[in-house]
Tab-separated table of C-alpha atoms in Angstrom:
chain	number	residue	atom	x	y	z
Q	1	UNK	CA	109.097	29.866	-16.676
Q	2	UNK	CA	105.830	31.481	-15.500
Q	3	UNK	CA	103.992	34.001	-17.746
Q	4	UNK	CA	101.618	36.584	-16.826
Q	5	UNK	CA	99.466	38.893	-18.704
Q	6	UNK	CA	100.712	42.610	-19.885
Q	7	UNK	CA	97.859	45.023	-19.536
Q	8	UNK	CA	97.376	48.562	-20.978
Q	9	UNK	CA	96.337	51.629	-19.189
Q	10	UNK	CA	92.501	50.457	-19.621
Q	11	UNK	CA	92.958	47.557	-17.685
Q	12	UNK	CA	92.764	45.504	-20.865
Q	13	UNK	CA	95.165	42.428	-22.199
Q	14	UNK	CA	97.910	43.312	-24.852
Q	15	UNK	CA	100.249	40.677	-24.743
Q	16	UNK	CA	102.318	38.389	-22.388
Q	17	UNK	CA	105.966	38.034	-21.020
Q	18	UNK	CA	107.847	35.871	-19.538
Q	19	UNK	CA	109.052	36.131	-15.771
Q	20	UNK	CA	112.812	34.656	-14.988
Q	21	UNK	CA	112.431	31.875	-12.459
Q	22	UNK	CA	115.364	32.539	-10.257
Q	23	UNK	CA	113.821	35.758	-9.805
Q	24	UNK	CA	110.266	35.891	-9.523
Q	25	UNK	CA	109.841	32.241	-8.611
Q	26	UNK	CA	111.961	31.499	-5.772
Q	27	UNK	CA	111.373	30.757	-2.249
Q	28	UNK	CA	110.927	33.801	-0.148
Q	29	UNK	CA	113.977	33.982	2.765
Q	30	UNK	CA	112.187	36.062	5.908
Q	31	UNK	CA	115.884	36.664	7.432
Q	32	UNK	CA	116.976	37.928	3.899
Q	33	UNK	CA	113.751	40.343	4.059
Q	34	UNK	CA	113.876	41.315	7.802
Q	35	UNK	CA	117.950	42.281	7.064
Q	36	UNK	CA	117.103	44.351	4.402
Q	37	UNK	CA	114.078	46.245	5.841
Q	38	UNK	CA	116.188	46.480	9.209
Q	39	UNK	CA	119.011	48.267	7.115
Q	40	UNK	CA	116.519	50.522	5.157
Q	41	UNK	CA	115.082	51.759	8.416
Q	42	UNK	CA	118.048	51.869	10.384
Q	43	UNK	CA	119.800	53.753	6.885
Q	44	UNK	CA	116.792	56.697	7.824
Q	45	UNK	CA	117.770	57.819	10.912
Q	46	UNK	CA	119.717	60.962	11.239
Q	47	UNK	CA	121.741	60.642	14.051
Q	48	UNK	CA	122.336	63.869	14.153
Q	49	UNK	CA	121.738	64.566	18.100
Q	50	UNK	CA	125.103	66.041	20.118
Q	51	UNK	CA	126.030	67.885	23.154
Q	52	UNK	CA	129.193	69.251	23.982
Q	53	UNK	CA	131.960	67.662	25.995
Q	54	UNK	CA	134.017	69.697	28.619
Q	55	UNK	CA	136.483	70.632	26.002
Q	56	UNK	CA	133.731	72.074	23.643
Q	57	UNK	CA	132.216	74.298	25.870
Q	58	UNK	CA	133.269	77.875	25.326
Q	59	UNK	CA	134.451	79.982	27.965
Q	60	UNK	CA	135.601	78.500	31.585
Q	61	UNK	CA	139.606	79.338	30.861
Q	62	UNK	CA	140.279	80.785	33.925
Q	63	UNK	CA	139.605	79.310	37.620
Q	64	UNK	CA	136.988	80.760	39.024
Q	65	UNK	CA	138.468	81.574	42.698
Q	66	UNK	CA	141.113	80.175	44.914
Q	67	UNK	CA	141.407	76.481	45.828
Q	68	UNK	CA	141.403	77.448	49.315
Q	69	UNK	CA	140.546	80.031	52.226
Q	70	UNK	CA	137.567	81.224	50.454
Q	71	UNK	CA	134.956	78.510	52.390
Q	72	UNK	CA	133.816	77.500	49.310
Q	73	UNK	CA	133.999	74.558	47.364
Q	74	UNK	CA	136.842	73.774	44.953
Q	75	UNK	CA	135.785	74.453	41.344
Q	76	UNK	CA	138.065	74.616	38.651
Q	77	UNK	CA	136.017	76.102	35.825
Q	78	UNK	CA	132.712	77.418	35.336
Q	79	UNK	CA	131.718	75.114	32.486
Q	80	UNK	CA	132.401	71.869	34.586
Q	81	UNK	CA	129.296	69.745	34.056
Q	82	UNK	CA	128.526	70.482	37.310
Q	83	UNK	CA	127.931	74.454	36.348
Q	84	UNK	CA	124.778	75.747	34.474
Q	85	UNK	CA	125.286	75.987	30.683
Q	86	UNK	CA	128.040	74.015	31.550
Q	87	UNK	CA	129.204	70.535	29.383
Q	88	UNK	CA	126.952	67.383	29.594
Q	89	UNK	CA	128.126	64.529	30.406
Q	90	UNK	CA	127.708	61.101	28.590
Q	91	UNK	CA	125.278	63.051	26.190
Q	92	UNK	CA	124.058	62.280	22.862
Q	93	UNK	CA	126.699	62.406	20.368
Q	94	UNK	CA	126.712	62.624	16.373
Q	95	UNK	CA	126.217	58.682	15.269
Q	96	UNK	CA	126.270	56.760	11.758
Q	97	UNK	CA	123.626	54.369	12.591
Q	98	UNK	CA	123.424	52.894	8.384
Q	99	UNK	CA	123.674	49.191	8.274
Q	100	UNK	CA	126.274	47.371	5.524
Q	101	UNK	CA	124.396	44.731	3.753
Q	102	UNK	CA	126.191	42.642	0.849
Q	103	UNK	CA	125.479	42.682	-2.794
Q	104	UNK	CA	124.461	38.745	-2.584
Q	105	UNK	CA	121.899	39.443	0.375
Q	106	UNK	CA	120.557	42.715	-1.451
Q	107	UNK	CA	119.403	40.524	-4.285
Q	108	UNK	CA	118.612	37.800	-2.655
Q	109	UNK	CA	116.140	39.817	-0.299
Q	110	UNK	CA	114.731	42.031	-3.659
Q	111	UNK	CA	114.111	38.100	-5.079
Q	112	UNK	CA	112.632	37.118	-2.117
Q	113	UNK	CA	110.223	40.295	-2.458
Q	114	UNK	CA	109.372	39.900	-5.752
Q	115	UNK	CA	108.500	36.226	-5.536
Q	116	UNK	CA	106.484	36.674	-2.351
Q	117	UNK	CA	104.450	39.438	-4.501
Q	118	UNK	CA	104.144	36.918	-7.586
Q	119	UNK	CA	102.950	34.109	-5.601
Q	120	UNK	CA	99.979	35.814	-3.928
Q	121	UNK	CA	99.143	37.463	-7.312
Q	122	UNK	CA	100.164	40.813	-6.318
Q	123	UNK	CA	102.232	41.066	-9.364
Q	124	UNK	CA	101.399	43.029	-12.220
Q	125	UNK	CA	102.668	44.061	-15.632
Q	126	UNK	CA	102.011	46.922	-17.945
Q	127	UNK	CA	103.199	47.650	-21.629
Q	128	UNK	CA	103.674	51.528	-20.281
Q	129	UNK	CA	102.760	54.263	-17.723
Q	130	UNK	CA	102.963	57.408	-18.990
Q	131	UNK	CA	101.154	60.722	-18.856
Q	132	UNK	CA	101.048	64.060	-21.100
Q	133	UNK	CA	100.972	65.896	-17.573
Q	134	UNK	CA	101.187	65.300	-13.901
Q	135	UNK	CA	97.624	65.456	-12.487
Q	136	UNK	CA	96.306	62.824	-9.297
Q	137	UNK	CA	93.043	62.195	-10.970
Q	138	UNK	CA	93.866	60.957	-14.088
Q	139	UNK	CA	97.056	58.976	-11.956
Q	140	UNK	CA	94.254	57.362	-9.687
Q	141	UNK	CA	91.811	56.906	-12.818
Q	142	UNK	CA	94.654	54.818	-14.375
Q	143	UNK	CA	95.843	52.875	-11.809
Q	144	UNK	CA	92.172	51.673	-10.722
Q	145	UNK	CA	91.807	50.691	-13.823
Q	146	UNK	CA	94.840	48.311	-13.308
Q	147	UNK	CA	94.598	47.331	-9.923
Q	148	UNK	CA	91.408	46.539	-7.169
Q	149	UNK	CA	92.726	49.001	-5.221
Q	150	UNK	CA	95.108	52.258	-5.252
Q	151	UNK	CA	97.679	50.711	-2.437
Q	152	UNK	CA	100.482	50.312	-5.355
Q	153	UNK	CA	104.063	51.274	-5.902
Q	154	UNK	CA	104.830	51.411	-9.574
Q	155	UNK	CA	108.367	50.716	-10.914
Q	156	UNK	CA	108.848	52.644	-13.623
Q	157	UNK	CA	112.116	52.160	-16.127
Q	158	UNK	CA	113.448	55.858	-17.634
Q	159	UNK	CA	112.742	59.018	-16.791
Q	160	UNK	CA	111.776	61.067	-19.697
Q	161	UNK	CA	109.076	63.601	-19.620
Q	162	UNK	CA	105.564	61.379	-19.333
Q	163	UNK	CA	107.194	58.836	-16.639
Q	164	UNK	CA	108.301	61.605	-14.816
Q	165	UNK	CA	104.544	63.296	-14.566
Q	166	UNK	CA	103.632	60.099	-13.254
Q	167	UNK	CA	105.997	60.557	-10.636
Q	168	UNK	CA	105.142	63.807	-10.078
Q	169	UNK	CA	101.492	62.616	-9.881
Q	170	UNK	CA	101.734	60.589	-7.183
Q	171	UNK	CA	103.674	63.188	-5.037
Q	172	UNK	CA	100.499	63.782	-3.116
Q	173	UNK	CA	98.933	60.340	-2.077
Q	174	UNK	CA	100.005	58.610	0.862
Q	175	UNK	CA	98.550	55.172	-0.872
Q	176	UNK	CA	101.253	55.311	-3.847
Q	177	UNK	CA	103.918	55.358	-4.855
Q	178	UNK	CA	106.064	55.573	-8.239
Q	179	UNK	CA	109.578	54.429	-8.500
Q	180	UNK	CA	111.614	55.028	-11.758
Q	181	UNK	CA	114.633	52.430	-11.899
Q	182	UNK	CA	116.473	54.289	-14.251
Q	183	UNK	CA	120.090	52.533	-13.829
Q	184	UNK	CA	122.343	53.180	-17.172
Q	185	UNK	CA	125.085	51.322	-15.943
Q	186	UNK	CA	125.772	48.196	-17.116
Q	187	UNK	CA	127.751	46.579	-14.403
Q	188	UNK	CA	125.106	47.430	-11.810
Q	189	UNK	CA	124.083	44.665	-9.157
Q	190	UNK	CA	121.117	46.588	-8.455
Q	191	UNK	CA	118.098	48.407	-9.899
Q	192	UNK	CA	117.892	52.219	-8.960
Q	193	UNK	CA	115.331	52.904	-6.458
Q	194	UNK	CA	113.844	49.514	-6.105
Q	195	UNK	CA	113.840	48.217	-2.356
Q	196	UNK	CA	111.978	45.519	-0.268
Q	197	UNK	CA	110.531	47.864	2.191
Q	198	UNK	CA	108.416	49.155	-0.741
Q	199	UNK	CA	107.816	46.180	-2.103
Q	200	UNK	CA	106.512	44.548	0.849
Q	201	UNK	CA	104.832	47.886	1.948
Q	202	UNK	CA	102.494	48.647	-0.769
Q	203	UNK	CA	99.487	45.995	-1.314
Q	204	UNK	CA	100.295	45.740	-5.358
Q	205	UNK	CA	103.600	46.196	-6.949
Q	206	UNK	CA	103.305	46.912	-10.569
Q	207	UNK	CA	105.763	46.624	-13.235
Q	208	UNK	CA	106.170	47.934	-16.915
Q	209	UNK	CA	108.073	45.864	-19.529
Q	210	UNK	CA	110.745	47.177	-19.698
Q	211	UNK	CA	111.369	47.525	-15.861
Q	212	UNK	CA	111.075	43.254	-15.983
Q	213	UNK	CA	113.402	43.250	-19.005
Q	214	UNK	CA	115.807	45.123	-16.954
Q	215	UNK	CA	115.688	43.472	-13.343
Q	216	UNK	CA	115.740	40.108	-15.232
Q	217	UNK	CA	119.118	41.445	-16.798
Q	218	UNK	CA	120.544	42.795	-13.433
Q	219	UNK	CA	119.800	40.398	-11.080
Q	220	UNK	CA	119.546	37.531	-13.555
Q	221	UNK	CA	123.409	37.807	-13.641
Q	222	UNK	CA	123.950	38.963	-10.180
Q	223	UNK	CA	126.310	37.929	-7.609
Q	224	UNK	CA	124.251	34.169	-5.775
């Protein structure tokens, strides 16, 4: 069972904890990782793109002239797809395009994350990460302090007032980002807001105590 070092908000050593192995030490699966970034992406897009079939077209109820004798050609209604503002055919229509992915594979890939980020010491853990109020500066102050550079995403574990200002800090920089896991349930096979497309995004991935206390509890005992 690895341990690493628990900083402060100074950059500065204050303790040590201990990192599950069958989390944090395990050997990364690519086709668990590629799944679950494939699903996150594919979960993002709207799908919301339609066009209306014949029957959805208002209007067009009556014929428009006879079927025959007039010399012209036979039409049956004027919002045949043939017809301007008519239907479309074969159009876009309104799709579900999310991705099912099962509770074994979501923690295997989150795992898999975690222990690629360990293993090239891009792991880090603080005793806290609060603020008194949201404000970049002081978010980029701290975190520079922490890390070589501000490409992070920050897992966070409650949200009470000073996590959430460090949220709220963040809001604003394309480099960051803060997630607060804040999962009450017990039963849970997952952490709230943590995801391998963040993980394997952001350069560091930085942790607070309590946030490692509480993935080693969740997917400690998850489903393997």
């Amino acid at each position: 069972m690895a341990e690493v070092k628990v900083l402060n908000l100074e950059g500065k050593e204050v303790g040590t904890i201990s990192l599950n192995p069958e989390i944090f030490e395990t050997e990364p699966n690519k086709d668990l990782l590629f799944r679950y970034i494939h699903k996150q992406l594919a979960d993002r897009r709207a799908g919301t793109a339609s066009t209306k079939l014949r029957g959805e077209v208002s209007g067009g109820g009556k014929k428009p002239w006879a079927q025959k004798h007039t010399g012209r050609a036979r039409a049956g209604s004027i919002r045949s797809p043939l017809w301007r503002h008519g239907a479309v055919v074969f159009g876009p229509r309104p799709r579900d395009w999310s991705e099912g992915l099962n509770k074994k594979m979501k923690a295997g890939a989150i795992k898999s994350a975690l222990s690629a980020k360990f293993k090239d010491g891009k792991l880090l853990v603080v005793d806290k990460f609060e603020m008194d109020a949201p404000k970049s500066k002081d978010f980029v102050g701290a975190l520079r302090k922490i890390v070589p550079s501000s490409n992070a995403v920050i897992v966070l574990d409650t949200k009470n007032d000073k996590q959430i200002n460090v949220k709220l800090s963040s809001r604003n920089l394309k480099d960051a980002k803060v997630i607060i896991a804040d999962n009450p349930g017990k039963s849970t096979t997952n952490v709230d807001g943590l995801n391998v497309y963040d993980l394997i995004k952001f350069d560091w991935v930085v942790l607070t105590r309590r946030t490692v206390e509480k993935i080693s509890e969740v997917y400690g005992n998850a489903v393997r």
